[in-house]
Amino acid sequence: MSTYVLPFEKTIVELEKKLDELRSFSEDQDLDISSEITKLETKLEKERVSTYENLTAWQKVQMSRHPLRPYTRDYIHKITTKFIEIHGDRLFSDDQAIIGGFAYLDKQKVMILGTQKGRDTKSNLECNFGCPYPEGYRKALRLMKMANKFNVPIITLIDTPGAYPGIESEERHIAEAIAVNLREMFTFSVPIISVVIGEGGSGGALGIGVSNRILVLEHAYYSVISPEGCAAILWKDRSFAEDAAEALKLTAQHLKDSGLADGIIKEPLGGAHRDSDAVAAKMKSSILKHLAELQRMSSQELLEDRYNKFRAMGVFAETPPDESS
Amino acid sequence: MAFFGKRILSFRNRKKDTPGGLWDSCPSCKEMLYLKEMKEAQGVCTHCSHHFSLPREDRIAMFADAGSFEEWDGDLTSVDTLKFTGTASYTDKLAENLLKTGYKDAISCGKTRVGGFDVGLGVMDFKFLGASMGAVVGEKVTRLIERSTEARMPVLLVCASGGARMYEGLFSLMQMAKTSGALARHAKAGLPYIPILTHPTTAGVMASFATLGDVIIAEPEALIGFAGPRVIKETTQQDLPDGFQRSEFLIKHGLLDMIVHRHDLKQRVVDLLNFWMPESSQRPVPVDGPMGIKQEDVVEAPTKNTPAKRRKS
């Protein structure tokens, strides 16, 4: 099914190949080897379950970057109707690394936007491999302000290695663009839901991620720094990315356990790309469920809810002054 | 750790801070510096005006009207919540930095008076784990802003940071949102916020409270940016322009409102507060206090020489 094999999928792919050979052999020779086939099928299924249900943090990072994985635009097409795309930040350009517009989720009107990766060289150059420039964040802000004006809930889909670390990004103040989004997203009185669908790369992800609900796909990750970046700094060697991924506790499961994520959207065995319709359907129903809850809140309650959510994030100790002398 | 008195540690630390003894050479102009003189000049090279990083007590003393600083949340301590598995344990790193600096984390916050105005002041300290932002820094900044909002006080944050604190994983990233949310409320209350960017201010702090000021002030020649220069060079395979990510570059590109010589900083802040704050909120400025810093020392230092003359052109 997939033409791109991750390192830990090799055994599975070999078994799949063998099974195919056996099947065609049986057809061509008109031989009954169904018991062998069943045996192999069972073995394959076992192997798939044991591999995919026990992915390590690093394997999940690899999965989240799988080139066949559905991207923001795929999900927009799969879960919404009548998508009206909105372009540009009205300041500098139309960054293709963040796309968005108005659409319907069933009958529910929403503003849906997200970071967009490319599938081939041409599209990757257009959207800069999913790394937004400052104008991407300013475009997102423009769209979200418009949604707030028309009282439409905001859905953000996150899939980026990070904001683009380039000369132009600095010249046009990418840090400021992200910071302003963080502040302004606390002022919108409509429900905001964000879904990490692939890579949740640091500030570049958070720049469209201040929401009332944070949902994470089963094999997506959300981290303060890429495992490679962390390895380069702490281990002084990028090849320790696997250790860094483990240490950073960046998987959907870790984030749910630590209260940073509100829900996990389950993926088909083998990852979202194996059945993108199924994962899109699950995502849609999860968004609608959370939206329905949020829509019972008043504007003021939504603002409080979002503030309190982020206000509570962070673990520290506080020694009372009388014990410290 | 309670038996480590803060005063003992900062004394020990101060001795360590002057490795060359009485004299050292300025990394910028290479001239020999009499360290006592340099310290009296608020950590500014007496020859070329190079701005050295300033110990946080000196930074507080530089802004606070004599004896007015009242520390908040000094007991907040970081926790190895991820049980971070790596080359060195986070707990060890924290202990090491406590010993090095005499402080429990990378920021000191409190209420103080600046030119007679009550102000919420935060001072980041690059010596403590690169002034990286974890839950303690995020919480202290947020509390500072929240209390200042409640008390209708301006906020002044002296920024320096290498970014988010990796050891705390996504929790550290979320401090960017937390602090920005508090600033949204502070801004809505119509209160002034001034971040002062010192060398170096980067990454997660830069992409949150450091760039959300009504005016953004920087010290001369500070490195200020989102990504580090090395990362940018590696990613883009391009040569970086001259003076890239320095204060002077950023004011040209429209991010900063002003670059202010350290000797003029307090006065500039007071000028802004005078403009923004109601006259009725200003109290008389005391002359002396337990900080041991006479107010006129702080204010008059810049008037001995005009900073413009001493600054490198």
PDB file of N, CA, C and O in Angstrom, chain B residues 3 6 11 21 44 63 68 73 86 116 120 139 159 184 191 198 215 227 246 286-287 311:
ATOM      1  N   PHE B   3      19.435  25.969  53.855  1.00  0.00           N
ATOM      2  CA  PHE B   3      20.501  26.577  54.661  1.00  0.00           C
ATOM      3  C   PHE B   3      21.444  27.469  53.851  1.00  0.00           C
ATOM      4  O   PHE B   3      22.254  28.177  54.399  1.00  0.00           O
ATOM      5  N   LYS B   6      20.953  33.399  50.803  1.00  0.00           N
ATOM      6  CA  LYS B   6      21.118  34.049  49.510  1.00  0.00           C
ATOM      7  C   LYS B   6      22.312  35.007  49.513  1.00  0.00           C
ATOM      8  O   LYS B   6      23.064  35.104  48.585  1.00  0.00           O
ATOM      9  N   PHE B  11      27.596  36.737  47.592  1.00  0.00           N
ATOM     10  CA  PHE B  11      28.918  37.270  47.900  1.00  0.00           C
ATOM     11  C   PHE B  11      29.991  36.403  47.238  1.00  0.00           C
ATOM     12  O   PHE B  11      30.872  36.874  46.546  1.00  0.00           O
ATOM     13  N   GLY B  21      40.671  39.626  38.858  1.00  0.00           N
ATOM     14  CA  GLY B  21      41.000  40.419  40.031  1.00  0.00           C
ATOM     15  C   GLY B  21      40.507  41.836  39.847  1.00  0.00           C
ATOM     16  O   GLY B  21      39.328  42.068  39.635  1.00  0.00           O
ATOM     17  N   VAL B  44      29.264  49.150  32.227  1.00  0.00           N
ATOM     18  CA  VAL B  44      29.520  49.683  30.889  1.00  0.00           C
ATOM     19  C   VAL B  44      31.014  49.988  30.791  1.00  0.00           C
ATOM     20  O   VAL B  44      31.590  50.572  31.706  1.00  0.00           O
ATOM     21  N   PHE B  63      17.178  50.312  38.399  1.00  0.00           N
ATOM     22  CA  PHE B  63      15.839  50.856  38.144  1.00  0.00           C
ATOM     23  C   PHE B  63      15.117  51.298  39.416  1.00  0.00           C
ATOM     24  O   PHE B  63      14.361  52.263  39.405  1.00  0.00           O
ATOM     25  N   SER B  68      13.373  50.423  47.389  1.00  0.00           N
ATOM     26  CA  SER B  68      11.934  50.206  47.157  1.00  0.00           C
ATOM     27  C   SER B  68      11.586  48.813  46.646  1.00  0.00           C
ATOM     28  O   SER B  68      10.427  48.463  46.535  1.00  0.00           O
ATOM     29  N   ASP B  73       7.690  35.979  45.056  1.00  0.00           N
ATOM     30  CA  ASP B  73       7.814  34.592  44.592  1.00  0.00           C
ATOM     31  C   ASP B  73       9.258  34.103  44.451  1.00  0.00           C
ATOM     32  O   ASP B  73       9.549  33.280  43.590  1.00  0.00           O
ATOM     33  N   GLY B  86      18.899  12.337  30.092  1.00  0.00           N
ATOM     34  CA  GLY B  86      19.803  12.895  29.093  1.00  0.00           C
ATOM     35  C   GLY B  86      21.222  12.814  29.565  1.00  0.00           C
ATOM     36  O   GLY B  86      21.571  11.965  30.391  1.00  0.00           O
ATOM     37  N   GLY B 116       9.356  57.204  41.326  1.00  0.00           N
ATOM     38  CA  GLY B 116       8.161  57.539  42.087  1.00  0.00           C
ATOM     39  C   GLY B 116       6.920  56.765  41.659  1.00  0.00           C
ATOM     40  O   GLY B 116       5.882  56.840  42.313  1.00  0.00           O
ATOM     41  N   GLY B 120       5.688  46.921  38.429  1.00  0.00           N
ATOM     42  CA  GLY B 120       6.020  45.504  38.527  1.00  0.00           C
ATOM     43  C   GLY B 120       7.286  45.278  37.717  1.00  0.00           C
ATOM     44  O   GLY B 120       7.297  45.522  36.511  1.00  0.00           O
ATOM     45  N   GLU B 139       5.668  31.239  35.376  1.00  0.00           N
ATOM     46  CA  GLU B 139       4.741  31.507  36.478  1.00  0.00           C
ATOM     47  C   GLU B 139       5.057  32.854  37.138  1.00  0.00           C
ATOM     48  O   GLU B 139       4.159  33.633  37.455  1.00  0.00           O
ATOM     49  N   CYS B 159      14.642  41.715  29.749  1.00  0.00           N
ATOM     50  CA  CYS B 159      14.703  40.388  29.137  1.00  0.00           C
ATOM     51  C   CYS B 159      16.120  39.993  28.757  1.00  0.00           C
ATOM     52  O   CYS B 159      16.934  40.838  28.365  1.00  0.00           O
ATOM     53  N   ALA B 184      -2.247  40.170  27.621  1.00  0.00           N
ATOM     54  CA  ALA B 184      -3.469  40.600  26.932  1.00  0.00           C
ATOM     55  C   ALA B 184      -4.387  41.312  27.928  1.00  0.00           C
ATOM     56  O   ALA B 184      -4.980  42.353  27.622  1.00  0.00           O
ATOM     57  N   LEU B 191      -2.879  49.494  30.726  1.00  0.00           N
ATOM     58  CA  LEU B 191      -1.647  49.738  31.484  1.00  0.00           C
ATOM     59  C   LEU B 191      -0.414  49.558  30.604  1.00  0.00           C
ATOM     60  O   LEU B 191      -0.399  48.709  29.720  1.00  0.00           O
ATOM     61  N   THR B 198      17.967  42.902  26.485  1.00  0.00           N
ATOM     62  CA  THR B 198      19.410  42.985  26.708  1.00  0.00           C
ATOM     63  C   THR B 198      20.070  41.795  26.020  1.00  0.00           C
ATOM     64  O   THR B 198      19.398  40.867  25.578  1.00  0.00           O
ATOM     65  N   VAL B 215       6.123  49.987  24.002  1.00  0.00           N
ATOM     66  CA  VAL B 215       7.360  50.310  23.292  1.00  0.00           C
ATOM     67  C   VAL B 215       8.356  49.208  23.645  1.00  0.00           C
ATOM     68  O   VAL B 215       8.292  48.625  24.718  1.00  0.00           O
ATOM     69  N   ALA B 227      15.496  32.690  15.929  1.00  0.00           N
ATOM     70  CA  ALA B 227      16.428  31.570  15.815  1.00  0.00           C
ATOM     71  C   ALA B 227      17.849  32.084  16.019  1.00  0.00           C
ATOM     72  O   ALA B 227      18.140  33.238  15.741  1.00  0.00           O
ATOM     73  N   ARG B 246      21.344  42.282  15.550  1.00  0.00           N
ATOM     74  CA  ARG B 246      21.790  43.178  16.618  1.00  0.00           C
ATOM     75  C   ARG B 246      20.780  44.315  16.747  1.00  0.00           C
ATOM     76  O   ARG B 246      20.042  44.620  15.806  1.00  0.00           O
ATOM     77  N   PRO B 286      12.554  58.817  47.118  1.00  0.00           N
ATOM     78  CA  PRO B 286      13.451  58.835  48.283  1.00  0.00           C
ATOM     79  C   PRO B 286      14.908  58.921  47.828  1.00  0.00           C
ATOM     80  O   PRO B 286      15.231  58.633  46.685  1.00  0.00           O
ATOM     81  N   VAL B 287      15.769  59.291  48.759  1.00  0.00           N
ATOM     82  CA  VAL B 287      17.161  59.511  48.379  1.00  0.00           C
ATOM     83  C   VAL B 287      18.053  58.316  48.710  1.00  0.00           C
ATOM     84  O   VAL B 287      18.946  57.968  47.964  1.00  0.00           O
ATOM     85  N   ARG B 311      29.775  56.552  23.123  1.00  0.00           N
ATOM     86  CA  ARG B 311      29.339  55.394  22.354  1.00  0.00           C
ATOM     87  C   ARG B 311      30.190  55.227  21.110  1.00  0.00           C
ATOM     88  O   ARG B 311      30.616  56.213  20.506  1.00  0.00           O
TER      89      ARG B 311
END
